Amino acid sequence: MPLREVKFPSDPKDLEDAKEQFLIFYSSRVNGQLWCPDCVAVDRTIQDTFGPEDGPSAVIVYVGQKPEWKTPSNIFRGEPWQVTSVPTVIKVEDSKVAGRLDSDINTLLAAFIRG
């Protein structure tokens, strides 16, 4: 299933009703480029894994520009997602966090998806 993108929802709880199995939290784009170097480093793996029609379903959620993300009050830092770093991949089951991967994504993503 192709990746879907969510720009910057006003309420992160809106994502609880997402149809996708995985939420991918990324830095927002500046002039078409991700501002976070860690997001840039995993983007090819994310695209190759979730982009194909037969891949797992996922939505990319942009957490905002760097000043927005760096504030402790960023809407994704609180409930229900509690994202502390980008990139972060969250597995969702029954509208709840079933797993979280926020480091070594290039190495660990395939095993994380398999469960």
mmCIF file of N, CA and C in Angstrom:
data_model
loop_
_atom_site.group_PDB
_atom_site.id
_atom_site.type_symbol
_atom_site.label_atom_id
_atom_site.label_comp_id
_atom_site.label_asym_id
_atom_site.label_seq_id
_atom_site.Cartn_x
_atom_site.Cartn_y
_atom_site.Cartn_z
ATOM 1 N N MET A 1 0.852 -1.169 0.000
ATOM 2 C CA MET A 1 0.000 0.000 0.000
ATOM 3 C C MET A 1 0.905 1.242 0.000
ATOM 4 N N PRO A 2 0.669 2.169 -0.873
ATOM 5 C CA PRO A 2 1.530 3.352 -0.907
ATOM 6 C C PRO A 2 1.464 4.136 0.392
ATOM 7 N N LEU A 3 2.556 4.806 0.689
ATOM 8 C CA LEU A 3 2.607 5.649 1.877
ATOM 9 C C LEU A 3 1.652 6.826 1.748
ATOM 10 N N ARG A 4 0.969 7.116 2.813
ATOM 11 C CA ARG A 4 0.130 8.296 2.891
ATOM 12 C C ARG A 4 0.872 9.303 3.768
ATOM 13 N N GLU A 5 0.604 10.587 3.602
ATOM 14 C CA GLU A 5 1.255 11.617 4.391
ATOM 15 C C GLU A 5 0.220 12.494 5.081
ATOM 16 N N VAL A 6 0.531 12.900 6.308
ATOM 17 C CA VAL A 6 -0.284 13.829 7.067
ATOM 18 C C VAL A 6 0.616 15.017 7.381
ATOM 19 N N LYS A 7 0.213 16.195 6.961
ATOM 20 C CA LYS A 7 1.077 17.370 7.108
ATOM 21 C C LYS A 7 1.353 17.720 8.568
ATOM 22 N N PHE A 8 0.394 18.160 9.313
ATOM 23 C CA PHE A 8 0.575 18.543 10.717
ATOM 24 C C PHE A 8 -0.818 18.669 11.308
ATOM 25 N N PRO A 9 -1.422 17.541 11.718
ATOM 26 C CA PRO A 9 -2.794 17.589 12.222
ATOM 27 C C PRO A 9 -2.903 18.439 13.485
ATOM 28 N N SER A 10 -4.034 19.063 13.643
ATOM 29 C CA SER A 10 -4.224 19.907 14.818
ATOM 30 C C SER A 10 -4.427 19.075 16.080
ATOM 31 N N ASP A 11 -4.870 17.856 15.926
ATOM 32 C CA ASP A 11 -5.093 16.996 17.080
ATOM 33 C C ASP A 11 -4.490 15.619 16.804
ATOM 34 N N PRO A 12 -3.438 15.238 17.533
ATOM 35 C CA PRO A 12 -2.801 13.947 17.274
ATOM 36 C C PRO A 12 -3.727 12.751 17.498
ATOM 37 N N LYS A 13 -4.799 12.945 18.258
ATOM 38 C CA LYS A 13 -5.742 11.848 18.484
ATOM 39 C C LYS A 13 -6.494 11.491 17.205
ATOM 40 N N ASP A 14 -6.486 12.419 16.220
ATOM 41 C CA ASP A 14 -7.097 12.108 14.925
ATOM 42 C C ASP A 14 -6.426 10.893 14.286
ATOM 43 N N LEU A 15 -5.175 10.657 14.636
ATOM 44 C CA LEU A 15 -4.442 9.524 14.066
ATOM 45 C C LEU A 15 -4.892 8.189 14.643
ATOM 46 N N GLU A 16 -5.610 8.209 15.760
ATOM 47 C CA GLU A 16 -6.086 6.967 16.367
ATOM 48 C C GLU A 16 -7.014 6.209 15.425
ATOM 49 N N ASP A 17 -7.670 6.926 14.524
ATOM 50 C CA ASP A 17 -8.590 6.292 13.589
ATOM 51 C C ASP A 17 -7.941 5.979 12.243
ATOM 52 N N ALA A 18 -6.638 6.142 12.158
ATOM 53 C CA ALA A 18 -5.933 5.860 10.902
ATOM 54 C C ALA A 18 -6.095 4.385 10.552
ATOM 55 N N LYS A 19 -6.224 4.111 9.266
ATOM 56 C CA LYS A 19 -6.385 2.733 8.797
ATOM 57 C C LYS A 19 -5.054 1.995 8.733
ATOM 58 N N GLU A 20 -3.967 2.749 8.724
ATOM 59 C CA GLU A 20 -2.640 2.160 8.548
ATOM 60 C C GLU A 20 -2.171 1.421 9.802
ATOM 61 N N GLN A 21 -1.301 0.420 9.572
ATOM 62 C CA GLN A 21 -0.735 -0.365 10.669
ATOM 63 C C GLN A 21 0.417 0.358 11.358
ATOM 64 N N PHE A 22 1.068 1.272 10.647
ATOM 65 C CA PHE A 22 2.255 1.938 11.175
ATOM 66 C C PHE A 22 2.148 3.447 10.988
ATOM 67 N N LEU A 23 2.625 4.186 11.995
ATOM 68 C CA LEU A 23 2.763 5.634 11.920
ATOM 69 C C LEU A 23 4.250 5.943 11.905
ATOM 70 N N ILE A 24 4.682 6.753 10.962
ATOM 71 C CA ILE A 24 6.087 7.120 10.848
ATOM 72 C C ILE A 24 6.184 8.613 11.126
ATOM 73 N N PHE A 25 6.809 8.971 12.232
ATOM 74 C CA PHE A 25 6.944 10.367 12.612
ATOM 75 C C PHE A 25 8.266 10.909 12.075
ATOM 76 N N TYR A 26 8.156 11.942 11.252
ATOM 77 C CA TYR A 26 9.283 12.565 10.559
ATOM 78 C C TYR A 26 9.305 14.053 10.849
ATOM 79 N N SER A 27 10.468 14.646 10.656
ATOM 80 C CA SER A 27 10.532 16.111 10.651
ATOM 81 C C SER A 27 9.765 16.611 9.435
ATOM 82 N N SER A 28 9.242 17.813 9.530
ATOM 83 C CA SER A 28 8.579 18.409 8.371
ATOM 84 C C SER A 28 9.626 18.770 7.323
ATOM 85 N N ARG A 29 9.147 19.143 6.156
ATOM 86 C CA ARG A 29 10.059 19.470 5.061
ATOM 87 C C ARG A 29 10.264 20.982 4.953
ATOM 88 N N VAL A 30 11.478 21.361 4.582
ATOM 89 C CA VAL A 30 11.834 22.743 4.284
ATOM 90 C C VAL A 30 12.331 22.747 2.849
ATOM 91 N N ASN A 31 11.637 23.467 1.984
ATOM 92 C CA ASN A 31 11.992 23.490 0.562
ATOM 93 C C ASN A 31 12.077 22.072 -0.006
ATOM 94 N N GLY A 32 11.160 21.218 0.404
ATOM 95 C CA GLY A 32 11.102 19.858 -0.107
ATOM 96 C C GLY A 32 12.022 18.864 0.575
ATOM 97 N N GLN A 33 12.842 19.328 1.520
ATOM 98 C CA GLN A 33 13.816 18.460 2.191
ATOM 99 C C GLN A 33 13.472 18.303 3.674
ATOM 100 N N LEU A 34 13.666 17.108 4.206
ATOM 101 C CA LEU A 34 13.498 16.887 5.636
ATOM 102 C C LEU A 34 14.588 17.656 6.377
ATOM 103 N N TRP A 35 14.246 18.394 7.423
ATOM 104 C CA TRP A 35 15.267 19.164 8.140
ATOM 105 C C TRP A 35 16.093 18.296 9.084
ATOM 106 N N CYS A 36 15.601 17.131 9.430
ATOM 107 C CA CYS A 36 16.286 16.249 10.377
ATOM 108 C C CYS A 36 17.213 15.284 9.634
ATOM 109 N N PRO A 37 18.526 15.313 9.916
ATOM 110 C CA PRO A 37 19.439 14.406 9.216
ATOM 111 C C PRO A 37 19.157 12.925 9.500
ATOM 112 N N ASP A 38 18.653 12.604 10.683
ATOM 113 C CA ASP A 38 18.330 11.208 10.993
ATOM 114 C C ASP A 38 17.155 10.723 10.148
ATOM 115 N N CYS A 39 16.197 11.616 9.882
ATOM 116 C CA CYS A 39 15.070 11.266 9.009
ATOM 117 C C CYS A 39 15.558 11.043 7.581
ATOM 118 N N VAL A 40 16.444 11.898 7.119
ATOM 119 C CA VAL A 40 17.022 11.748 5.779
ATOM 120 C C VAL A 40 17.737 10.396 5.669
ATOM 121 N N ALA A 41 18.449 10.017 6.733
ATOM 122 C CA ALA A 41 19.239 8.782 6.723
ATOM 123 C C ALA A 41 18.382 7.526 6.616
ATOM 124 N N VAL A 42 17.131 7.569 7.095
ATOM 125 C CA VAL A 42 16.273 6.374 7.047
ATOM 126 C C VAL A 42 15.227 6.432 5.943
ATOM 127 N N ASP A 43 15.133 7.552 5.251
ATOM 128 C CA ASP A 43 14.048 7.732 4.287
ATOM 129 C C ASP A 43 14.038 6.668 3.195
ATOM 130 N N ARG A 44 15.169 6.288 2.660
ATOM 131 C CA ARG A 44 15.205 5.271 1.604
ATOM 132 C C ARG A 44 14.656 3.951 2.141
ATOM 133 N N THR A 45 15.044 3.553 3.348
ATOM 134 C CA THR A 45 14.544 2.315 3.952
ATOM 135 C C THR A 45 13.034 2.387 4.151
ATOM 136 N N ILE A 46 12.552 3.521 4.635
ATOM 137 C CA ILE A 46 11.110 3.710 4.835
ATOM 138 C C ILE A 46 10.375 3.605 3.508
ATOM 139 N N GLN A 47 10.857 4.321 2.488
ATOM 140 C CA GLN A 47 10.206 4.309 1.170
ATOM 141 C C GLN A 47 10.217 2.899 0.562
ATOM 142 N N ASP A 48 11.348 2.214 0.668
ATOM 143 C CA ASP A 48 11.460 0.862 0.095
ATOM 144 C C ASP A 48 10.582 -0.144 0.831
ATOM 145 N N THR A 49 10.378 0.052 2.120
ATOM 146 C CA THR A 49 9.601 -0.882 2.929
ATOM 147 C C THR A 49 8.099 -0.645 2.793
ATOM 148 N N PHE A 50 7.687 0.601 2.920
ATOM 149 C CA PHE A 50 6.264 0.909 2.971
ATOM 150 C C PHE A 50 5.686 1.415 1.656
ATOM 151 N N GLY A 51 6.529 1.785 0.709
ATOM 152 C CA GLY A 51 6.067 2.362 -0.540
ATOM 153 C C GLY A 51 5.411 1.412 -1.524
ATOM 154 N N PRO A 52 5.904 0.169 -1.644
ATOM 155 C CA PRO A 52 5.317 -0.744 -2.636
ATOM 156 C C PRO A 52 3.857 -1.087 -2.331
ATOM 157 N N GLU A 53 3.112 -1.394 -3.374
ATOM 158 C CA GLU A 53 1.692 -1.773 -3.230
ATOM 159 C C GLU A 53 1.491 -2.921 -2.246
ATOM 160 N N ASP A 54 2.426 -3.871 -2.220
ATOM 161 C CA ASP A 54 2.278 -5.030 -1.341
ATOM 162 C C ASP A 54 2.971 -4.841 0.013
ATOM 163 N N GLY A 55 3.452 -3.628 0.285
ATOM 164 C CA GLY A 55 4.113 -3.352 1.562
ATOM 165 C C GLY A 55 3.109 -3.147 2.677
ATOM 166 N N PRO A 56 3.599 -3.111 3.918
ATOM 167 C CA PRO A 56 2.718 -2.830 5.046
ATOM 168 C C PRO A 56 2.144 -1.425 4.920
ATOM 169 N N SER A 57 0.973 -1.208 5.477
ATOM 170 C CA SER A 57 0.340 0.107 5.380
ATOM 171 C C SER A 57 0.952 1.056 6.421
ATOM 172 N N ALA A 58 1.206 2.289 5.969
ATOM 173 C CA ALA A 58 1.829 3.266 6.858
ATOM 174 C C ALA A 58 1.451 4.676 6.440
ATOM 175 N N VAL A 59 1.513 5.571 7.410
ATOM 176 C CA VAL A 59 1.301 6.988 7.146
ATOM 177 C C VAL A 59 2.472 7.763 7.750
ATOM 178 N N ILE A 60 3.017 8.686 6.979
ATOM 179 C CA ILE A 60 4.067 9.571 7.474
ATOM 180 C C ILE A 60 3.389 10.768 8.119
ATOM 181 N N VAL A 61 3.792 11.048 9.350
ATOM 182 C CA VAL A 61 3.248 12.176 10.105
ATOM 183 C C VAL A 61 4.386 13.171 10.312
ATOM 184 N N TYR A 62 4.216 14.374 9.796
ATOM 185 C CA TYR A 62 5.231 15.410 9.960
ATOM 186 C C TYR A 62 4.992 16.145 11.274
ATOM 187 N N VAL A 63 6.030 16.203 12.111
ATOM 188 C CA VAL A 63 5.902 16.748 13.466
ATOM 189 C C VAL A 63 6.078 18.256 13.546
ATOM 190 N N GLY A 64 6.393 18.896 12.430
ATOM 191 C CA GLY A 64 6.573 20.342 12.416
ATOM 192 C C GLY A 64 7.994 20.732 12.056
ATOM 193 N N GLN A 65 8.178 22.026 11.919
ATOM 194 C CA GLN A 65 9.514 22.558 11.660
ATOM 195 C C GLN A 65 10.339 22.443 12.939
ATOM 196 N N LYS A 66 11.627 22.597 12.827
ATOM 197 C CA LYS A 66 12.526 22.377 13.959
ATOM 198 C C LYS A 66 12.109 23.148 15.218
ATOM 199 N N PRO A 67 11.795 24.457 15.136
ATOM 200 C CA PRO A 67 11.380 25.153 16.370
ATOM 201 C C PRO A 67 10.103 24.577 16.978
ATOM 202 N N GLU A 68 9.150 24.151 16.128
ATOM 203 C CA GLU A 68 7.907 23.547 16.632
ATOM 204 C C GLU A 68 8.193 22.218 17.326
ATOM 205 N N TRP A 69 9.054 21.406 16.715
ATOM 206 C CA TRP A 69 9.366 20.089 17.263
ATOM 207 C C TRP A 69 10.140 20.209 18.569
ATOM 208 N N LYS A 70 11.035 21.164 18.662
ATOM 209 C CA LYS A 70 11.912 21.276 19.829
ATOM 210 C C LYS A 70 11.188 21.752 21.090
ATOM 211 N N THR A 71 9.980 22.282 20.963
ATOM 212 C CA THR A 71 9.268 22.728 22.159
ATOM 213 C C THR A 71 8.703 21.522 22.912
ATOM 214 N N PRO A 72 8.791 21.532 24.230
ATOM 215 C CA PRO A 72 8.241 20.423 25.012
ATOM 216 C C PRO A 72 6.738 20.245 24.821
ATOM 217 N N SER A 73 6.051 21.284 24.344
ATOM 218 C CA SER A 73 4.603 21.214 24.169
ATOM 219 C C SER A 73 4.191 20.738 22.776
ATOM 220 N N ASN A 74 5.129 20.273 21.959
ATOM 221 C CA ASN A 74 4.750 19.756 20.640
ATOM 222 C C ASN A 74 3.660 18.704 20.828
ATOM 223 N N ILE A 75 2.625 18.777 20.002
ATOM 224 C CA ILE A 75 1.445 17.923 20.197
ATOM 225 C C ILE A 75 1.732 16.431 20.121
ATOM 226 N N PHE A 76 2.825 16.032 19.472
ATOM 227 C CA PHE A 76 3.123 14.604 19.367
ATOM 228 C C PHE A 76 3.936 14.073 20.541
ATOM 229 N N ARG A 77 4.444 14.959 21.373
ATOM 230 C CA ARG A 77 5.211 14.526 22.548
ATOM 231 C C ARG A 77 4.299 14.003 23.655
ATOM 232 N N GLY A 78 3.030 14.395 23.619
ATOM 233 C CA GLY A 78 2.079 13.967 24.650
ATOM 234 C C GLY A 78 1.280 12.751 24.213
ATOM 235 N N GLU A 79 0.239 12.479 24.961
ATOM 236 C CA GLU A 79 -0.665 11.365 24.649
ATOM 237 C C GLU A 79 -1.346 11.606 23.310
ATOM 238 N N PRO A 80 -1.631 10.608 22.549
ATOM 239 C CA PRO A 80 -1.420 9.199 22.867
ATOM 240 C C PRO A 80 -0.094 8.638 22.339
ATOM 241 N N TRP A 81 0.694 9.451 21.594
ATOM 242 C CA TRP A 81 1.849 8.878 20.885
ATOM 243 C C TRP A 81 3.163 9.012 21.628
ATOM 244 N N GLN A 82 3.363 10.030 22.426
ATOM 245 C CA GLN A 82 4.561 10.228 23.239
ATOM 246 C C GLN A 82 5.849 10.049 22.438
ATOM 247 N N VAL A 83 5.934 10.744 21.324
ATOM 248 C CA VAL A 83 7.127 10.682 20.479
ATOM 249 C C VAL A 83 8.203 11.567 21.106
ATOM 250 N N THR A 84 9.387 10.998 21.318
ATOM 251 C CA THR A 84 10.475 11.762 21.941
ATOM 252 C C THR A 84 11.597 12.078 20.965
ATOM 253 N N SER A 85 11.597 11.421 19.803
ATOM 254 C CA SER A 85 12.632 11.692 18.807
ATOM 255 C C SER A 85 12.083 11.376 17.425
ATOM 256 N N VAL A 86 12.674 12.010 16.432
ATOM 257 C CA VAL A 86 12.339 11.690 15.050
ATOM 258 C C VAL A 86 13.611 11.211 14.366
ATOM 259 N N PRO A 87 13.483 10.220 13.539
ATOM 260 C CA PRO A 87 12.279 9.496 13.155
ATOM 261 C C PRO A 87 11.872 8.475 14.220
ATOM 262 N N THR A 88 10.578 8.202 14.269
ATOM 263 C CA THR A 88 10.026 7.145 15.113
ATOM 264 C C THR A 88 8.956 6.414 14.310
ATOM 265 N N VAL A 89 8.991 5.083 14.383
ATOM 266 C CA VAL A 89 7.981 4.247 13.737
ATOM 267 C C VAL A 89 7.167 3.600 14.854
ATOM 268 N N ILE A 90 5.856 3.782 14.801
ATOM 269 C CA ILE A 90 4.965 3.199 15.811
ATOM 270 C C ILE A 90 4.043 2.207 15.131
ATOM 271 N N LYS A 91 3.977 1.005 15.706
ATOM 272 C CA LYS A 91 3.019 -0.009 15.248
ATOM 273 C C LYS A 91 1.728 0.207 16.028
ATOM 274 N N VAL A 92 0.602 0.229 15.303
ATOM 275 C CA VAL A 92 -0.698 0.494 15.915
ATOM 276 C C VAL A 92 -1.576 -0.745 15.794
ATOM 277 N N GLU A 93 -2.169 -1.133 16.921
ATOM 278 C CA GLU A 93 -3.164 -2.214 16.946
ATOM 279 C C GLU A 93 -4.323 -1.746 17.806
ATOM 280 N N ASP A 94 -5.527 -1.833 17.294
ATOM 281 C CA ASP A 94 -6.722 -1.408 18.027
ATOM 282 C C ASP A 94 -6.587 0.026 18.541
ATOM 283 N N SER A 95 -6.058 0.911 17.695
ATOM 284 C CA SER A 95 -5.897 2.339 18.000
ATOM 285 C C SER A 95 -4.957 2.616 19.164
ATOM 286 N N LYS A 96 -4.090 1.658 19.487
ATOM 287 C CA LYS A 96 -3.139 1.837 20.584
ATOM 288 C C LYS A 96 -1.727 1.495 20.101
ATOM 289 N N VAL A 97 -0.743 2.057 20.799
ATOM 290 C CA VAL A 97 0.660 1.768 20.484
ATOM 291 C C VAL A 97 0.955 0.320 20.845
ATOM 292 N N ALA A 98 1.369 -0.453 19.836
ATOM 293 C CA ALA A 98 1.707 -1.862 20.054
ATOM 294 C C ALA A 98 3.212 -2.085 19.980
ATOM 295 N N GLY A 99 3.932 -1.080 19.519
ATOM 296 C CA GLY A 99 5.386 -1.180 19.423
ATOM 297 C C GLY A 99 5.948 0.138 18.945
ATOM 298 N N ARG A 100 7.226 0.341 19.238
ATOM 299 C CA ARG A 100 7.872 1.607 18.897
ATOM 300 C C ARG A 100 9.316 1.318 18.501
ATOM 301 N N LEU A 101 9.748 1.953 17.410
ATOM 302 C CA LEU A 101 11.136 1.839 16.955
ATOM 303 C C LEU A 101 11.643 3.248 16.702
ATOM 304 N N ASP A 102 12.639 3.660 17.493
ATOM 305 C CA ASP A 102 13.139 5.025 17.330
ATOM 306 C C ASP A 102 14.658 5.105 17.243
ATOM 307 N N SER A 103 15.296 3.959 17.028
ATOM 308 C CA SER A 103 16.740 3.957 16.801
ATOM 309 C C SER A 103 17.089 2.761 15.921
ATOM 310 N N ASP A 104 18.205 2.858 15.234
ATOM 311 C CA ASP A 104 18.676 1.790 14.337
ATOM 312 C C ASP A 104 17.588 1.333 13.365
ATOM 313 N N ILE A 105 16.813 2.271 12.860
ATOM 314 C CA ILE A 105 15.697 1.935 11.982
ATOM 315 C C ILE A 105 16.161 1.218 10.722
ATOM 316 N N ASN A 106 17.267 1.669 10.137
ATOM 317 C CA ASN A 106 17.756 1.013 8.916
ATOM 318 C C ASN A 106 18.059 -0.457 9.162
ATOM 319 N N THR A 107 18.527 -0.792 10.343
ATOM 320 C CA THR A 107 18.913 -2.163 10.669
ATOM 321 C C THR A 107 17.749 -2.996 11.208
ATOM 322 N N LEU A 108 16.897 -2.402 12.011
ATOM 323 C CA LEU A 108 15.899 -3.158 12.769
ATOM 324 C C LEU A 108 14.477 -3.138 12.191
ATOM 325 N N LEU A 109 14.220 -2.329 11.158
ATOM 326 C CA LEU A 109 12.848 -2.148 10.685
ATOM 327 C C LEU A 109 12.202 -3.446 10.217
ATOM 328 N N ALA A 110 12.904 -4.246 9.445
ATOM 329 C CA ALA A 110 12.296 -5.481 8.922
ATOM 330 C C ALA A 110 11.843 -6.403 10.054
ATOM 331 N N ALA A 111 12.680 -6.580 11.070
ATOM 332 C CA ALA A 111 12.321 -7.433 12.205
ATOM 333 C C ALA A 111 11.185 -6.807 13.014
ATOM 334 N N PHE A 112 11.180 -5.496 13.153
ATOM 335 C CA PHE A 112 10.123 -4.801 13.879
ATOM 336 C C PHE A 112 8.766 -5.011 13.203
ATOM 337 N N ILE A 113 8.738 -4.963 11.898
ATOM 338 C CA ILE A 113 7.488 -5.151 11.151
ATOM 339 C C ILE A 113 6.978 -6.588 11.311
ATOM 340 N N ARG A 114 7.885 -7.527 11.279
ATOM 341 C CA ARG A 114 7.491 -8.936 11.434
ATOM 342 C C ARG A 114 6.946 -9.220 12.830
ATOM 343 N N GLY A 115 7.359 -8.382 13.791
ATOM 344 C CA GLY A 115 6.846 -8.542 15.150
ATOM 345 C C GLY A 115 7.738 -9.376 15.980
#
